[in-house]
Amino acid sequence: MNAEDRIERAKTLYERAVFSGDASVLTNAERGLDAVEADAALARGRILHARFLNERASAGSSPVEDPAELPLFERAIELYRALGDARGEAEALFWIGCLHQVIRRDNETAVPELEQSCQLAAQVGDKQTQSEALRHLGIAAHMAGRLDEARERLEESSRLRREVGALPGVAANMVGLAYIAAAQDRRADALATLDEAHAIAQAHGAHAIVRQVEQARTEI
């Protein structure tokens, strides 16, 4: 049931409560609206995160964190948990972890959130969220110098992304895998990986990933 359907159902249940005197239906109406609010909070938080990333890319330095972003994700997870929506909870956990890692550069706080997200997403079969959590766990391992673990995480993330058809995400992971290969003195593998990432990104109009590939080539 989409947001429009939930809102329309809440209106119908309101009318039933008012005209028939059956107030018991209001709980269902409220739960439906809680689901709408949770989805909207998560979506709005993602928009703020994307704005941060775009501003960082254009400015070449990290902009100021939008103070509304974390409360939006926290509200989403609160509502999803109350609704018993494990899929939504896994996604909200991922975004909280992502915020701590990407914006606050705090892997100590981020990793437990990402691990919980990954485990919950796997339980409910949400390959998209699981792949996102694995990617960022791989980034954390890379930053900590655990290169074999980082490679394993990113390769598993890429496998899941291929399964769900998220090929620009595969290309993004390959940039990370190229850096790992270079750090392991596998320069030929790194450059071959970047060539494949470039082809995938170009084919899917992922211009931001193309720029990442070009930067990685320069650095490697």
Coordinates of C-alpha atoms in Angstrom, one line a residue:
M1 CA 0.0 0.0 0.0
N2 CA 1.5 3.3 -1.0
A3 CA 1.3 6.7 0.8
E4 CA -1.7 7.9 -1.2
D5 CA -3.6 4.7 -0.4
R6 CA -2.7 5.0 3.3
I7 CA -3.9 8.6 3.5
E8 CA -7.1 7.8 1.7
R9 CA -7.7 4.8 4.0
A10 CA -7.2 7.0 7.1
K11 CA -9.9 9.4 5.7
T12 CA -12.2 6.5 5.2
L13 CA -11.6 5.1 8.7
Y14 CA -12.1 8.6 10.2
E15 CA -15.5 8.8 8.5
R16 CA -16.4 5.3 9.8
A17 CA -15.4 6.4 13.4
V18 CA -17.4 9.6 13.2
F19 CA -20.5 8.3 11.5
S20 CA -20.7 4.7 12.9
G21 CA -19.2 5.4 16.3
D22 CA -16.6 2.7 15.9
A23 CA -13.5 4.3 17.4
S24 CA -11.5 1.1 17.2
V25 CA -10.7 1.7 13.6
L26 CA -8.7 4.8 14.5
T27 CA -5.7 2.7 15.6
N28 CA -5.4 1.2 12.2
A29 CA -5.6 4.7 10.7
E30 CA -2.8 6.0 12.9
R31 CA -0.6 3.0 12.1
G32 CA -1.0 3.7 8.4
L33 CA -0.1 7.3 8.9
D34 CA 2.9 6.3 11.0
A35 CA 4.1 4.3 8.0
V36 CA 3.7 7.3 5.7
E37 CA 5.5 9.5 8.2
A38 CA 8.4 7.0 8.5
D39 CA 8.8 6.7 4.7
A40 CA 8.7 10.5 4.4
A41 CA 11.2 11.1 7.1
L42 CA 13.6 8.5 5.6
A43 CA 13.2 10.1 2.1
R44 CA 13.7 13.6 3.4
G45 CA 16.9 12.5 5.3
R46 CA 18.2 10.9 2.1
I47 CA 17.7 14.2 0.2
L48 CA 19.6 16.1 2.8
H49 CA 22.4 13.5 2.6
A50 CA 22.5 13.8 -1.2
R51 CA 22.7 17.6 -0.9
F52 CA 25.7 17.2 1.5
L53 CA 27.5 14.9 -1.0
N54 CA 26.9 17.3 -3.9
E55 CA 28.1 20.3 -2.0
R56 CA 31.2 18.4 -0.9
A57 CA 31.9 17.4 -4.5
S58 CA 31.5 20.9 -5.9
A59 CA 33.4 22.6 -3.1
G60 CA 36.2 20.1 -2.6
S61 CA 35.7 20.1 1.1
S62 CA 33.1 19.0 3.6
P63 CA 30.1 21.4 4.1
V64 CA 28.4 21.8 7.4
E65 CA 26.1 19.0 8.5
D66 CA 22.4 19.8 8.2
P67 CA 21.2 19.4 11.8
A68 CA 17.8 18.0 10.5
E69 CA 19.3 14.9 8.9
L70 CA 20.0 12.7 11.9
P71 CA 16.7 13.4 13.7
L72 CA 14.8 12.5 10.5
F73 CA 16.5 9.1 10.4
E74 CA 16.0 8.6 14.1
R75 CA 12.3 9.4 13.8
A76 CA 12.0 6.9 10.9
I77 CA 13.7 4.1 12.9
E78 CA 11.4 4.8 15.9
L79 CA 8.3 4.5 13.8
Y80 CA 9.5 1.5 11.8
R81 CA 10.3 -0.3 15.1
A82 CA 6.9 0.5 16.5
L83 CA 5.3 -0.8 13.3
G84 CA 7.3 -4.0 13.4
D85 CA 8.7 -3.1 9.9
A86 CA 12.1 -4.8 9.9
R87 CA 12.9 -3.8 6.3
G88 CA 12.4 -0.1 7.1
E89 CA 14.3 -0.4 10.3
A90 CA 17.3 -1.9 8.5
E91 CA 17.3 0.9 6.0
A92 CA 17.1 3.6 8.7
L93 CA 19.9 1.9 10.6
F94 CA 22.0 2.0 7.4
W95 CA 21.4 5.8 7.0
I96 CA 22.3 6.5 10.6
G97 CA 25.5 4.6 10.2
C98 CA 26.2 6.3 6.8
L99 CA 25.8 9.7 8.4
H100 CA 28.3 9.0 11.2
Q101 CA 30.8 7.6 8.7
V102 CA 30.5 10.0 5.8
I103 CA 29.5 13.2 7.4
R104 CA 31.0 12.9 10.9
R105 CA 33.9 10.7 10.0
D106 CA 33.2 8.6 13.1
N107 CA 33.6 4.9 12.2
E108 CA 33.5 3.8 15.8
T109 CA 29.9 4.9 16.0
A110 CA 29.0 4.0 12.4
V111 CA 30.2 0.4 12.3
P112 CA 27.8 -1.1 14.9
E113 CA 24.8 0.6 13.1
L114 CA 26.0 -0.7 9.8
E115 CA 26.5 -4.2 11.1
Q116 CA 23.1 -4.3 12.6
S117 CA 21.6 -2.9 9.4
C118 CA 23.4 -5.6 7.4
Q119 CA 22.2 -8.4 9.6
L120 CA 18.6 -7.2 9.7
A121 CA 18.5 -6.6 5.9
A122 CA 19.9 -10.1 5.3
Q123 CA 17.1 -11.6 7.6
V124 CA 14.3 -9.9 5.6
G125 CA 15.9 -10.5 2.2
D126 CA 16.6 -6.8 1.5
K127 CA 19.6 -7.1 -0.8
Q128 CA 19.7 -3.4 -1.7
T129 CA 20.1 -2.3 1.9
Q130 CA 22.4 -5.2 2.7
S131 CA 24.7 -4.2 -0.2
E132 CA 24.8 -0.6 1.0
A133 CA 25.7 -1.6 4.5
L134 CA 28.4 -4.0 3.2
R135 CA 29.9 -1.2 1.1
H136 CA 30.3 1.1 4.0
L137 CA 31.6 -1.7 6.2
G138 CA 34.2 -2.3 3.5
I139 CA 35.1 1.4 3.6
A140 CA 35.5 1.3 7.3
A141 CA 37.8 -1.8 7.0
H142 CA 39.8 0.0 4.3
M143 CA 40.3 3.0 6.5
A144 CA 41.4 0.8 9.3
G145 CA 44.0 -0.9 7.1
R146 CA 42.2 -4.3 7.0
L147 CA 42.5 -4.6 3.2
D148 CA 41.5 -8.3 2.8
E149 CA 38.3 -7.7 4.8
A150 CA 37.6 -4.5 2.9
R151 CA 38.0 -6.3 -0.4
E152 CA 35.7 -9.1 0.8
R153 CA 33.0 -6.7 1.9
L154 CA 33.1 -4.7 -1.3
E155 CA 33.0 -7.8 -3.5
E156 CA 30.0 -9.2 -1.6
S157 CA 28.3 -5.8 -1.9
S158 CA 29.0 -5.8 -5.7
R159 CA 27.5 -9.3 -6.0
L160 CA 24.3 -8.2 -4.4
R161 CA 24.1 -5.0 -6.4
R162 CA 24.5 -7.0 -9.6
E163 CA 21.6 -9.2 -8.5
V164 CA 19.3 -6.2 -7.9
G165 CA 20.5 -4.5 -11.1
A166 CA 22.2 -1.6 -9.3
L167 CA 25.1 -1.4 -11.8
P168 CA 26.2 2.2 -11.1
G169 CA 26.6 1.0 -7.5
V170 CA 28.8 -1.8 -8.8
A171 CA 31.0 0.7 -10.6
A172 CA 31.3 2.8 -7.4
N173 CA 32.4 -0.3 -5.5
M174 CA 35.0 -1.1 -8.2
V175 CA 36.6 2.3 -7.6
G176 CA 37.1 1.2 -3.9
L177 CA 38.3 -2.2 -5.0
A178 CA 40.9 -0.5 -7.3
Y179 CA 42.3 1.5 -4.4
I180 CA 42.5 -1.7 -2.3
A181 CA 44.3 -3.4 -5.2
A182 CA 46.8 -0.6 -5.5
A183 CA 47.4 -0.7 -1.7
Q184 CA 48.1 -4.4 -2.1
D185 CA 50.6 -3.7 -4.9
R186 CA 48.3 -5.2 -7.5
R187 CA 48.5 -2.1 -9.8
A188 CA 47.6 -4.0 -13.0
D189 CA 44.4 -5.3 -11.3
A190 CA 43.6 -1.8 -10.1
L191 CA 43.8 -0.3 -13.5
A192 CA 41.8 -3.1 -15.1
T193 CA 39.1 -2.7 -12.4
L194 CA 39.0 1.0 -13.1
D195 CA 38.6 0.3 -16.9
E196 CA 35.6 -1.9 -16.2
A197 CA 34.1 0.6 -13.7
H198 CA 34.4 3.4 -16.3
A199 CA 32.6 1.3 -18.9
I200 CA 29.8 0.5 -16.5
A201 CA 29.4 4.1 -15.3
Q202 CA 29.5 5.5 -18.8
A203 CA 26.9 3.0 -20.0
H204 CA 24.5 4.0 -17.2
G205 CA 25.1 7.8 -17.2
A206 CA 26.7 7.7 -13.8
H207 CA 28.8 10.8 -14.4
A208 CA 29.8 11.3 -10.7
I209 CA 31.2 7.7 -10.8
V210 CA 33.1 8.5 -14.0
R211 CA 34.7 11.4 -12.3
Q212 CA 35.7 9.2 -9.3
V213 CA 37.2 6.7 -11.8
E214 CA 39.3 9.4 -13.4
Q215 CA 40.5 10.7 -10.1
A216 CA 41.4 7.2 -9.0
R217 CA 43.4 6.7 -12.2
T218 CA 45.4 9.8 -11.5
E219 CA 46.1 8.8 -7.9
I220 CA 47.0 5.2 -8.7

